[in-house]
Short mmCIF file of C-alpha atoms (C1' of nucleotides) in Angstrom, two decimals:
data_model
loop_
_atom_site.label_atom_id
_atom_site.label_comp_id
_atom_site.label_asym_id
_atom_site.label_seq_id
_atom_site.Cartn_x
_atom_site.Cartn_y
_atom_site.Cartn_z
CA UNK T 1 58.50 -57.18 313.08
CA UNK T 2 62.32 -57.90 313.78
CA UNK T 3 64.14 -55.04 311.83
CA UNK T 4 67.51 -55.24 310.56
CA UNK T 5 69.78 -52.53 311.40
CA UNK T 6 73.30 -51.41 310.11
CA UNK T 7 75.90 -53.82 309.40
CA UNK T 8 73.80 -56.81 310.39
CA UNK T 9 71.33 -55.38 307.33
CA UNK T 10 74.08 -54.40 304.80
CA UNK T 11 75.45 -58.02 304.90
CA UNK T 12 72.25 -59.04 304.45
CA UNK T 13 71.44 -56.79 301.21
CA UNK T 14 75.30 -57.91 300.07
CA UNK T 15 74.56 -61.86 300.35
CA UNK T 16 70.76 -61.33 298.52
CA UNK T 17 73.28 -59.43 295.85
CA UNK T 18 75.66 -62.46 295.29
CA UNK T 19 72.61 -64.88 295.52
CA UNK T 20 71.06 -63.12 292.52
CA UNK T 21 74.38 -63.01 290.89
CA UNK T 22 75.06 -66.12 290.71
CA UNK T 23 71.79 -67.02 290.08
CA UNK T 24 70.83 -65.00 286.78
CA UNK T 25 74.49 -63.19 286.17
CA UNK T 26 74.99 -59.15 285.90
CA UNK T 27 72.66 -58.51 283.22
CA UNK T 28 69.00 -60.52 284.67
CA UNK T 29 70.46 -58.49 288.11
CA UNK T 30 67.64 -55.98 288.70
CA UNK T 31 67.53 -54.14 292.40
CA UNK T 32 63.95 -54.97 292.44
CA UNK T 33 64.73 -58.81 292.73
CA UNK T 34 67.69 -58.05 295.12
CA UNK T 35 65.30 -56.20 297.49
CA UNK T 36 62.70 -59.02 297.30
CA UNK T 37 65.36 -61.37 297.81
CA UNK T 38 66.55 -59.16 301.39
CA UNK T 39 62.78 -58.06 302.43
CA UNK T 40 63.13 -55.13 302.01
CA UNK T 41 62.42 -52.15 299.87
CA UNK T 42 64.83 -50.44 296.96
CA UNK T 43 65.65 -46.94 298.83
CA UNK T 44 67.48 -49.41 301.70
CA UNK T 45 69.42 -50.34 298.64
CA UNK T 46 70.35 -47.05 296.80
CA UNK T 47 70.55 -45.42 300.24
CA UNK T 48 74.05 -47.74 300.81
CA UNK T 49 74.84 -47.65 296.62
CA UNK T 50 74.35 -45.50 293.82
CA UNK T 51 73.46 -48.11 291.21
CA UNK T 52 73.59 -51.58 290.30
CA UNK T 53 77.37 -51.52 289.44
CA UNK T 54 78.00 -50.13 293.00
CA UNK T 55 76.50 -52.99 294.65
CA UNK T 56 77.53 -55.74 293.10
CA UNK T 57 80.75 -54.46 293.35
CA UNK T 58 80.51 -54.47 296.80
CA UNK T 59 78.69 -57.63 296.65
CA UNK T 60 81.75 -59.17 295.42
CA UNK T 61 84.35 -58.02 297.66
CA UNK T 62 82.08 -59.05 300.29
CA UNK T 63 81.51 -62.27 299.35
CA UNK T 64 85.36 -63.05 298.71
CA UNK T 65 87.68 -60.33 300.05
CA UNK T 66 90.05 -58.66 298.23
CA UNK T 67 91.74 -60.16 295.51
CA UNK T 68 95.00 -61.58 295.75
CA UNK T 69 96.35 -60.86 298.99
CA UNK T 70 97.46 -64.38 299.81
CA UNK T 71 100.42 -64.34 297.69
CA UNK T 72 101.47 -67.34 296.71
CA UNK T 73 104.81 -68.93 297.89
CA UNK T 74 105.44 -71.63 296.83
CA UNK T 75 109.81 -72.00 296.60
CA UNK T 76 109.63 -71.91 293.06
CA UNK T 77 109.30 -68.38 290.38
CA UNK T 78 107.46 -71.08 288.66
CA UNK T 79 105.21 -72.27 291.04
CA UNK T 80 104.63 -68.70 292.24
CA UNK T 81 103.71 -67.99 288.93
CA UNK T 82 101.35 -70.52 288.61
CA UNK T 83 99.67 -69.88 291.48
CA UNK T 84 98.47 -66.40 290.83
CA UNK T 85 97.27 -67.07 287.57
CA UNK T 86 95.20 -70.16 288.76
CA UNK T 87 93.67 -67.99 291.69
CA UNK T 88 92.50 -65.45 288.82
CA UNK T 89 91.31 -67.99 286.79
CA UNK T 90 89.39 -69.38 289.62
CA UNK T 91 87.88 -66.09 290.89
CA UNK T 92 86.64 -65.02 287.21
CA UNK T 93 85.18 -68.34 286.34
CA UNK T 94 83.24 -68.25 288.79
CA UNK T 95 81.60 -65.23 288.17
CA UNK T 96 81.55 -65.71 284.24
CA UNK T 97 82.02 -63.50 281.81
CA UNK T 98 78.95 -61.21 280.98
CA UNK T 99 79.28 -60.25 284.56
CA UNK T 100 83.01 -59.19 284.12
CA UNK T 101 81.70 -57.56 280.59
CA UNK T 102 78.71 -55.75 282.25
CA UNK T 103 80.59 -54.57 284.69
CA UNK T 104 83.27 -53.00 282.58
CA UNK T 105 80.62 -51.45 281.07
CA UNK T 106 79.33 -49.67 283.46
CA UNK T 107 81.76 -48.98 285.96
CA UNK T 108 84.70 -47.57 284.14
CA UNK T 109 86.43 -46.57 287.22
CA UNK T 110 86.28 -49.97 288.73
CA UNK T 111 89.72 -51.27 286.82
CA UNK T 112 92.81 -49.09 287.67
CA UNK T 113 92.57 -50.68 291.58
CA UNK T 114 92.60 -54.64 290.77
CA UNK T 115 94.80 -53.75 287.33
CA UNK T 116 97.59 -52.15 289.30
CA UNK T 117 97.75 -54.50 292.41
CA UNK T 118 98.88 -57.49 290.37
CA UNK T 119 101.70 -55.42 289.38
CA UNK T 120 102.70 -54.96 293.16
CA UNK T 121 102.10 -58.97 292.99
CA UNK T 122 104.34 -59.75 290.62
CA UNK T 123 107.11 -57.45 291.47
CA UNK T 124 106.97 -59.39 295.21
CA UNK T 125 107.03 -62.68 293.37
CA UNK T 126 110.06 -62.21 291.23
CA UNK T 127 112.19 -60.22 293.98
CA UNK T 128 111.78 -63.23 296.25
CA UNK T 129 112.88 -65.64 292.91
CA UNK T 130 115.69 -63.03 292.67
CA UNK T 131 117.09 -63.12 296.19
CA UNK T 132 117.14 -67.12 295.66
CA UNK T 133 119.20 -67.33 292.72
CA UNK T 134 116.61 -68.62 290.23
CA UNK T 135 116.92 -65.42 288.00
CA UNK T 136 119.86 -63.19 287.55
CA UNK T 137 117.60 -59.68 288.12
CA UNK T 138 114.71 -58.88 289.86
CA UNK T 139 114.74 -55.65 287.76
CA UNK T 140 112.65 -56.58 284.91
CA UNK T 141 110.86 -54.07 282.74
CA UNK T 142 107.06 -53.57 283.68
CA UNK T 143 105.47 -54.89 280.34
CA UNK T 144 107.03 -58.23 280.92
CA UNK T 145 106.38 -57.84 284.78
CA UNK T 146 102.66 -57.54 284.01
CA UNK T 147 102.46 -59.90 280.84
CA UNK T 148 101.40 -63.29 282.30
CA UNK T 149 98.17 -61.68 284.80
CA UNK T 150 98.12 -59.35 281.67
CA UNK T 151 97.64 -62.10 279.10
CA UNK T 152 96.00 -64.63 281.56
CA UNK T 153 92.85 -61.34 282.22
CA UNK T 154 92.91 -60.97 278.34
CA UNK T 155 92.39 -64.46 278.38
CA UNK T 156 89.49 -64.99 280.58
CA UNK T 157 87.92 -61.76 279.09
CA UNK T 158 87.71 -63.46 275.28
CA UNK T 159 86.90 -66.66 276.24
CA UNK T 160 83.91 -67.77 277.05
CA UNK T 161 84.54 -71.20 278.27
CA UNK T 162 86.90 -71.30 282.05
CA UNK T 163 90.61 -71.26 280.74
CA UNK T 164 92.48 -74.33 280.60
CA UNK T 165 95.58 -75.09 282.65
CA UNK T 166 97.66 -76.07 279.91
CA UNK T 167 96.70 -72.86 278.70
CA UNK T 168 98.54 -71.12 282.26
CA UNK T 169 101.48 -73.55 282.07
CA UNK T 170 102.04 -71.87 278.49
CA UNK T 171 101.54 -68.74 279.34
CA UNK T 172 104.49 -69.20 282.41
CA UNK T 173 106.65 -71.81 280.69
CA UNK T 174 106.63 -70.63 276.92
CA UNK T 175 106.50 -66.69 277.62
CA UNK T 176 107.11 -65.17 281.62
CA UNK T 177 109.92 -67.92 282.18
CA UNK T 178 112.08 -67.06 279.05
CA UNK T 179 111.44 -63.38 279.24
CA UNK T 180 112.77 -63.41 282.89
CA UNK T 181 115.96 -65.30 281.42
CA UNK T 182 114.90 -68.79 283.50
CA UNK T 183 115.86 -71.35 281.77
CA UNK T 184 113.43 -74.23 282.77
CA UNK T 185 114.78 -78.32 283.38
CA UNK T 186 117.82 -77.82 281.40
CA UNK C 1 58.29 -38.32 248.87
CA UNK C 2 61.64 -40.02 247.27
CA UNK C 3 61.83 -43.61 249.10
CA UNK C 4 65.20 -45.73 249.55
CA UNK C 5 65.53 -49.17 248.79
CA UNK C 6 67.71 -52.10 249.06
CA UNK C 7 71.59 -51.33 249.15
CA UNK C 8 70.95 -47.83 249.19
CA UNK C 9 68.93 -47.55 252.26
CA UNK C 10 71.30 -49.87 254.26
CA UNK C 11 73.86 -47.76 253.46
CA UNK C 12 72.20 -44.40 255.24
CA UNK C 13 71.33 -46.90 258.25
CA UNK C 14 74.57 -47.92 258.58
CA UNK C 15 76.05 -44.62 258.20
CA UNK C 16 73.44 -42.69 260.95
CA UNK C 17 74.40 -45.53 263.17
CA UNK C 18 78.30 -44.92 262.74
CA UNK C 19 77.20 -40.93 263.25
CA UNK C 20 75.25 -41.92 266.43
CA UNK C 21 78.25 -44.09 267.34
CA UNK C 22 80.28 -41.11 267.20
CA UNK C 23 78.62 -38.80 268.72
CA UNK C 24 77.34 -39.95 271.45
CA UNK C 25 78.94 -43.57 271.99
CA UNK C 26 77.37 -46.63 272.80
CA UNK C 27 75.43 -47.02 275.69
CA UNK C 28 74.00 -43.44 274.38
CA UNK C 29 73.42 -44.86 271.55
CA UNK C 30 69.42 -45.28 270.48
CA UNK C 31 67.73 -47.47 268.05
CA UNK C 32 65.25 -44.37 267.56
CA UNK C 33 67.96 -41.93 267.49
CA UNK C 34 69.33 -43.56 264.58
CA UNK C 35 66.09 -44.06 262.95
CA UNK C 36 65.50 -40.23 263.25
CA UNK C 37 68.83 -39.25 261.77
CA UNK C 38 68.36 -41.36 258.96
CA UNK C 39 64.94 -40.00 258.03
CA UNK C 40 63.18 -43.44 258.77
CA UNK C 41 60.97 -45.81 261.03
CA UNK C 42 62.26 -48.10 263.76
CA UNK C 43 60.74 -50.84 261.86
CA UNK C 44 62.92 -50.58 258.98
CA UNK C 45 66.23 -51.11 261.58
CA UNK C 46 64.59 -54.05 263.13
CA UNK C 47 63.65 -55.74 259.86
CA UNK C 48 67.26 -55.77 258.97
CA UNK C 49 69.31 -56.25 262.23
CA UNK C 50 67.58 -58.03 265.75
CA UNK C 51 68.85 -55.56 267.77
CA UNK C 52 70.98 -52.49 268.61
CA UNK C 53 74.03 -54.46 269.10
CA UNK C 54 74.11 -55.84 265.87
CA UNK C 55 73.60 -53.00 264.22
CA UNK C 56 76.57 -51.88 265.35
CA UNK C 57 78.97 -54.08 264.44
CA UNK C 58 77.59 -53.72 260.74
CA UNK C 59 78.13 -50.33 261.03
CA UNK C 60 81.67 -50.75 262.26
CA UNK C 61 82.17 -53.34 259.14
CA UNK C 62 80.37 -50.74 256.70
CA UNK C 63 82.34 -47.83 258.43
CA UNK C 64 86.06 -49.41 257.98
CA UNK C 65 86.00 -52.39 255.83
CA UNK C 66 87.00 -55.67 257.52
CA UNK C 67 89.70 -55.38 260.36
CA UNK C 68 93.26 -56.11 259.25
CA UNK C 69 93.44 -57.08 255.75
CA UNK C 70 95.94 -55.39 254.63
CA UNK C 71 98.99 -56.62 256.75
CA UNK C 72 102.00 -54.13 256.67
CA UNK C 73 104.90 -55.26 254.91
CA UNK C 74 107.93 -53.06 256.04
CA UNK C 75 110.63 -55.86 255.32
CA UNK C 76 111.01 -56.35 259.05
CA UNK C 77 109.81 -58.09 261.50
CA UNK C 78 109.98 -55.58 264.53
CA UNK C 79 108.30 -52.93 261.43
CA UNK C 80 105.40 -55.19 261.13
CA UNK C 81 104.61 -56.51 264.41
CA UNK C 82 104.77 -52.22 265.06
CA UNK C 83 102.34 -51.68 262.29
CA UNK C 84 100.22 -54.20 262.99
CA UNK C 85 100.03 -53.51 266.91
CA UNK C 86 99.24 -49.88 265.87
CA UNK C 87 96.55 -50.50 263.68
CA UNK C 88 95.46 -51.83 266.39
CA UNK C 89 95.42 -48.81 268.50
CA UNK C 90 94.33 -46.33 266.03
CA UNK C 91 91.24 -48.31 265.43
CA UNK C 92 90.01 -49.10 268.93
CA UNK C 93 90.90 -45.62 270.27
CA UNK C 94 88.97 -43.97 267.56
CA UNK C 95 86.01 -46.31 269.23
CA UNK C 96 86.48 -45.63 272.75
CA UNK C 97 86.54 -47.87 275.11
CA UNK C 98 82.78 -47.91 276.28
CA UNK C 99 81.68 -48.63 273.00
CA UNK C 100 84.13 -52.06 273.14
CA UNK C 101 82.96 -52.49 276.45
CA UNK C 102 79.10 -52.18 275.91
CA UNK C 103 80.09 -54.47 272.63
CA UNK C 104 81.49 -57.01 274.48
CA UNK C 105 79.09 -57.23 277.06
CA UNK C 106 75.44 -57.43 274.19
CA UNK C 107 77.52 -59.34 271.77
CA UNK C 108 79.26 -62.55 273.34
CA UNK C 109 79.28 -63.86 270.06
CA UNK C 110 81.39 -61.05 268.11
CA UNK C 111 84.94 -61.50 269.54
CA UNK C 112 85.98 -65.19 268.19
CA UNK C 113 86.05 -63.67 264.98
CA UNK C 114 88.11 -60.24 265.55
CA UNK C 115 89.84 -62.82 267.60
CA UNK C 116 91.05 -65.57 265.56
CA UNK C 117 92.10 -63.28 263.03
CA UNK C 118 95.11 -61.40 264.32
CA UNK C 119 96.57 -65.06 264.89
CA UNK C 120 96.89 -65.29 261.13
CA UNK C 121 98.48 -62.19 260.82
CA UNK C 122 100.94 -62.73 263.32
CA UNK C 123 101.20 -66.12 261.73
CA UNK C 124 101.78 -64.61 258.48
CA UNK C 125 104.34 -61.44 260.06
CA UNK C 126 106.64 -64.20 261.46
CA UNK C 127 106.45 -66.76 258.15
CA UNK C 128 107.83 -64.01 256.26
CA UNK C 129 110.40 -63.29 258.88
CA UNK C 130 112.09 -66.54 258.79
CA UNK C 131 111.95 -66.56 255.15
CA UNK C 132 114.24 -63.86 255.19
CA UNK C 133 116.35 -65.11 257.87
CA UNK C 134 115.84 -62.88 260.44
CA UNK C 135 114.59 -65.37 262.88
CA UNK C 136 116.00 -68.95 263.11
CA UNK C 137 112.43 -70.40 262.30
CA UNK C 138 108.52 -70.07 262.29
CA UNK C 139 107.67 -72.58 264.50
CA UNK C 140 107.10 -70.40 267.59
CA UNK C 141 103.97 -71.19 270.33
CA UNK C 142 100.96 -69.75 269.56
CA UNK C 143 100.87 -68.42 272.83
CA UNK C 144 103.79 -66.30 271.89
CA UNK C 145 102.40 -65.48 268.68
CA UNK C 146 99.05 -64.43 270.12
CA UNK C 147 101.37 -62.59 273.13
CA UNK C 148 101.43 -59.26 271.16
CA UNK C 149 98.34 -58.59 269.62
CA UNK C 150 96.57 -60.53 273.09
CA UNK C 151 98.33 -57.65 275.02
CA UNK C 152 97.63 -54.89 273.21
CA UNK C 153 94.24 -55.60 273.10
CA UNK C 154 94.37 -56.24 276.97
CA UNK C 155 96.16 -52.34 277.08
CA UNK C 156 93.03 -51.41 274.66
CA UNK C 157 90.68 -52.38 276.78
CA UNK C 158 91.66 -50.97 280.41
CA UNK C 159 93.45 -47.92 279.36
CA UNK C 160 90.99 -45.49 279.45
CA UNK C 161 93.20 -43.13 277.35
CA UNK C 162 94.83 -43.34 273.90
CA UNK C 163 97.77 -45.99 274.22
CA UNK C 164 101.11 -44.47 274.18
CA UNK C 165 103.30 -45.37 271.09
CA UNK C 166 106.07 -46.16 273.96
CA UNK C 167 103.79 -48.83 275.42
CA UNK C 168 103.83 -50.48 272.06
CA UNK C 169 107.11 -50.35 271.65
CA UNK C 170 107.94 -52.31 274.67
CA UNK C 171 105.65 -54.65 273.90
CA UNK C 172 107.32 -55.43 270.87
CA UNK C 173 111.35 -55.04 271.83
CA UNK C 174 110.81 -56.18 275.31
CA UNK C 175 108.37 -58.73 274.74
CA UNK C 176 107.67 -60.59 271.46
CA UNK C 177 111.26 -59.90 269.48
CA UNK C 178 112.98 -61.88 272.75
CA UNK C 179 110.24 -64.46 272.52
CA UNK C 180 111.28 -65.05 268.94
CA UNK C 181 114.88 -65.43 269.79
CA UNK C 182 115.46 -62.10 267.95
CA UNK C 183 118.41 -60.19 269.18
CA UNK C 184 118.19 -56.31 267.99
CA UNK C 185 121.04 -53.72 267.70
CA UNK C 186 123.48 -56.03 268.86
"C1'" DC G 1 59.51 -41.45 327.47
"C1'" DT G 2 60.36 -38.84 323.54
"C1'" DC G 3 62.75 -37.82 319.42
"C1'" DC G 4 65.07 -38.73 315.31
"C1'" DT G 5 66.93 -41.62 312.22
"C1'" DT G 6 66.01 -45.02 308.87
"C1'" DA G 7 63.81 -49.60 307.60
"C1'" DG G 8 60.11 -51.34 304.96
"C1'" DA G 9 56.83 -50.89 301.44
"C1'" DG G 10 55.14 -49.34 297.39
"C1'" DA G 11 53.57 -45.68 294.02
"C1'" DC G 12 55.35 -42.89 290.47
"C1'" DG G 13 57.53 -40.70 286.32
"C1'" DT G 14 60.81 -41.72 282.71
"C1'" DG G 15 63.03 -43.77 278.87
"C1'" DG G 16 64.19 -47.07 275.63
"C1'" DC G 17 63.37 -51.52 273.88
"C1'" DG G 18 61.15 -54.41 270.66
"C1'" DT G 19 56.39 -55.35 268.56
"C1'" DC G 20 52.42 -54.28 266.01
"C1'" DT G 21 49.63 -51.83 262.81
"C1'" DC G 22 48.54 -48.93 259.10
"C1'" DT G 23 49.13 -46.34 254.98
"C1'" DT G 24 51.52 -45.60 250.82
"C1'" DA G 25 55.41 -45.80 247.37
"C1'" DC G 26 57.40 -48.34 243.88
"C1'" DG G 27 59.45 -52.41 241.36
"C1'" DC G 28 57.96 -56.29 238.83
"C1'" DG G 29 55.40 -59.51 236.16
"C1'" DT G 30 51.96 -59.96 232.72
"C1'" DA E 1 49.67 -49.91 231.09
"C1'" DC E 2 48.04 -51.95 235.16
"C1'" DG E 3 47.57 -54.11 239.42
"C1'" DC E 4 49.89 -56.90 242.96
"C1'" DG E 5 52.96 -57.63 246.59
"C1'" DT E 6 56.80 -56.27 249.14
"C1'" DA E 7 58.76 -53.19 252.08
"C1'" DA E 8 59.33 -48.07 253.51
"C1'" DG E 9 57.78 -44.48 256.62
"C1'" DA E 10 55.54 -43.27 260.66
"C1'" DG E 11 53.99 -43.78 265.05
"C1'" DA E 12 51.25 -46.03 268.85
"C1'" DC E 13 51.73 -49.51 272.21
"C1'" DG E 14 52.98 -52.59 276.15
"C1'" DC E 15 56.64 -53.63 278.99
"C1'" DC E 16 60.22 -53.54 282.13
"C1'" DA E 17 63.54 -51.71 285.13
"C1'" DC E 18 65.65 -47.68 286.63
"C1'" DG E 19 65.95 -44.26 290.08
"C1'" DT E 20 63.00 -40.93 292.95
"C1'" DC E 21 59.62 -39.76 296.20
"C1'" DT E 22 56.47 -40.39 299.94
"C1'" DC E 23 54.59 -42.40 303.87
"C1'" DT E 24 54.32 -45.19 308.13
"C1'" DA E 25 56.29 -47.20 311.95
"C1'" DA E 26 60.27 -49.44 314.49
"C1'" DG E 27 63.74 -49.02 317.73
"C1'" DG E 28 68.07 -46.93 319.45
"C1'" DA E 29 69.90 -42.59 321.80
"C1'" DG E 30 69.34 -39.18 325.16
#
DNA sequence: CTCCTTAGAGACGTGGCGTCTCTTACGCGT
DNA sequence: ACGCGTAAGAGACGCCACGTCTCTAAGGAG
C-alpha cells in the first residue's frame, strides 16, 4: 500500500475538504465523509486540525490563496474600486452563503484577519488615486475608507442570491465616489 | 397537577427559551433545556415550532415586541438616524453576536424581513427631513439610504464587542449626512 | 537493519436532535 | 352531569456526527 506522507498527504486531505465543500456546503461537511473522500481515517484529520472550522478554513486558503493580494490597478480610483469589490463578490459566491454563515458561527476568531486587510487595501488604492490628482486627499477617515468592502461583505452576507453588478457600481458611484469628494463625468 | 394551555403555555415556552437564550447563548442553547426550565415535554416545543431555530426567533419577537416600530422623532435628521442606528446596537449587543451568527446560519429565511424593514425607516427619517427643509430633497439612492443601517449591522456582526457610540457617530457625520448633501455646523 | 513516528482503519462513548408512544388533565358539546 | 377528543407532561428511542482512543503496519532516519 502506497502511503501518503506530509505535505503530499495534507494537500490531499485539503482538496477532499474543498471537494466536499463544494459539493454539500459547510453544514452536510462531516470529517467522516472528508476522510472517506482522502482514504484515510479521521485522527489523520484532527491530528493536522482541531475541528471542522479549522479545516475548512484551511481548505479554503488552500484552494485559493490569500485573499486580495493582487490589488487591483487599474488607472482609475474608480476602476480600482470596482475591482476589489468584484473579486469579493466572486470569491463569496462561490462558496455561498451558509458556508460564510456556518463559519462565522463557529469560528469567531476567523474575522479580525480578512476584516482588517481590506482596510490596508483600500488605504493603497486611494493613496495611489491621491498621488494622481483624481482626489484632493488621500487622508480620508476610516469609516468611509472601509464603507464600500464594508457594505459590499454586508451585502453578500444578507443576500442569498450572488450580488449584482449594478448593485457594486452603486455602491462606488452613488456612495465611495462622493464621500471621497470625486466628482464622476462632470 | 395544574396544566397550561393555549396562550398561556406559549408564553412560559417562549419566556424559558429567552432565559436559555440568555444564559447560555445559542449554540448552548437546548431544545430539552428549555423544556426542563419550563416544567414541560419536548413534545409540546415541537408541536408548536419545527425546530430550535424557530423557536428562537419567537422568543426574540415575544421577548421585545417587533424590531423598530417606534421610529425616534428628535426633529433632526442627524438625531434620528443616531437613534435609530443605536437601537440598533443596544438590541443586537444585548444578543451577542453568536446568537446572530448561529441565527443566521439555521435560519436563511429570517433576515429579508429584519432586512427590508430598516429601509422604511430610513425612508421615513429622511421624508420627514426634507419636509422640514433640512435636506434639499428625499429622493436619495437606496443604496445610500440602506448605507447606515447596512453598516451598522455589518459593525454588529464582526465586532465581537459592544459598538462604540463614536463608531456610530462617524457613521452618521462622516458618512450618511454628506451622502444627503447635509452640511453640519457650518 | 532497527527504531520511531504516524498513516490507515475502525470501535467507542457522548450528546442533542427530532420522533414516537403512552397516560392523563381538562375544555367543550350535548 | 357526562363522556369525548384534543393536547399536556413525561420519557424512551433511533440516529447521526463529533471527537477520542486503540491497534497494526508502513516507511523514513540513523
Amino acid at each position: 500500500m502506497e502511503r501518503r506522507r506530509g505535505a503530499e498527504l495534507e494537500a490531499v486531505l485539503l482538496d477532499a475538504a474543498w471537494a466536499e465543500l463544494m459539493e454539500s456546503g459547510y453544514a452536510q461537511l462531516t470529517m467522516e465523509a472528508v476522510a472517506a473522500r482522502a482514504q484515510t481515517g479521521k485522527q489523520v484529520l484532527y491530528r493536522r486540525w482541531r475541528n471542522r472550522a479549522e479545516l475548512v478554513i484551511a481548505s479554503m486558503r488552500h484552494h485559493a490563496g490569500s485573499i486580495v493580494e493582487n490589488v487591483p490597478d487599474t488607472g482609475s480610483l474608480r476602476g480600482d474600486v470596482l475591482g476589489v469589490l468584484q473579486q469579493m463578490a466572486d470569491r463569496f459566491t462561490q462558496l455561498g452563503p451558509d458556508t460564510i454563515h456556518g463559519l462565522m458561527a463557529e469560528a469567531p476568531d476567523l474575522d479580525p484577519e480578512v476584516y482588517s486587510r481590506m482596510t490596508g487595501v483600500m488605504a493603497a488604492i486611494v493613496k495611489r488615486a491621491a498621488e494622481r490628482g483624481e482626489i484632493a486627499t488621500a487622508d480620508v477617515p476610516v469609516v468611509v475608507l472601509t464603507a464600500p468592502t464594508n457594505l459590499m461583505r454586508h451585502e453578500i452576507f444578507f443576500s442569498h442570491s450572488p450580488v449584482p453588478s449594478s448593485t457594486i457600481t452603486a455602491l462606488v458611484d452613488d456612495v465611495f465616489l462622493p464621500l471621497v469628494g470625486f466628482s464622476r463625468g462632470t
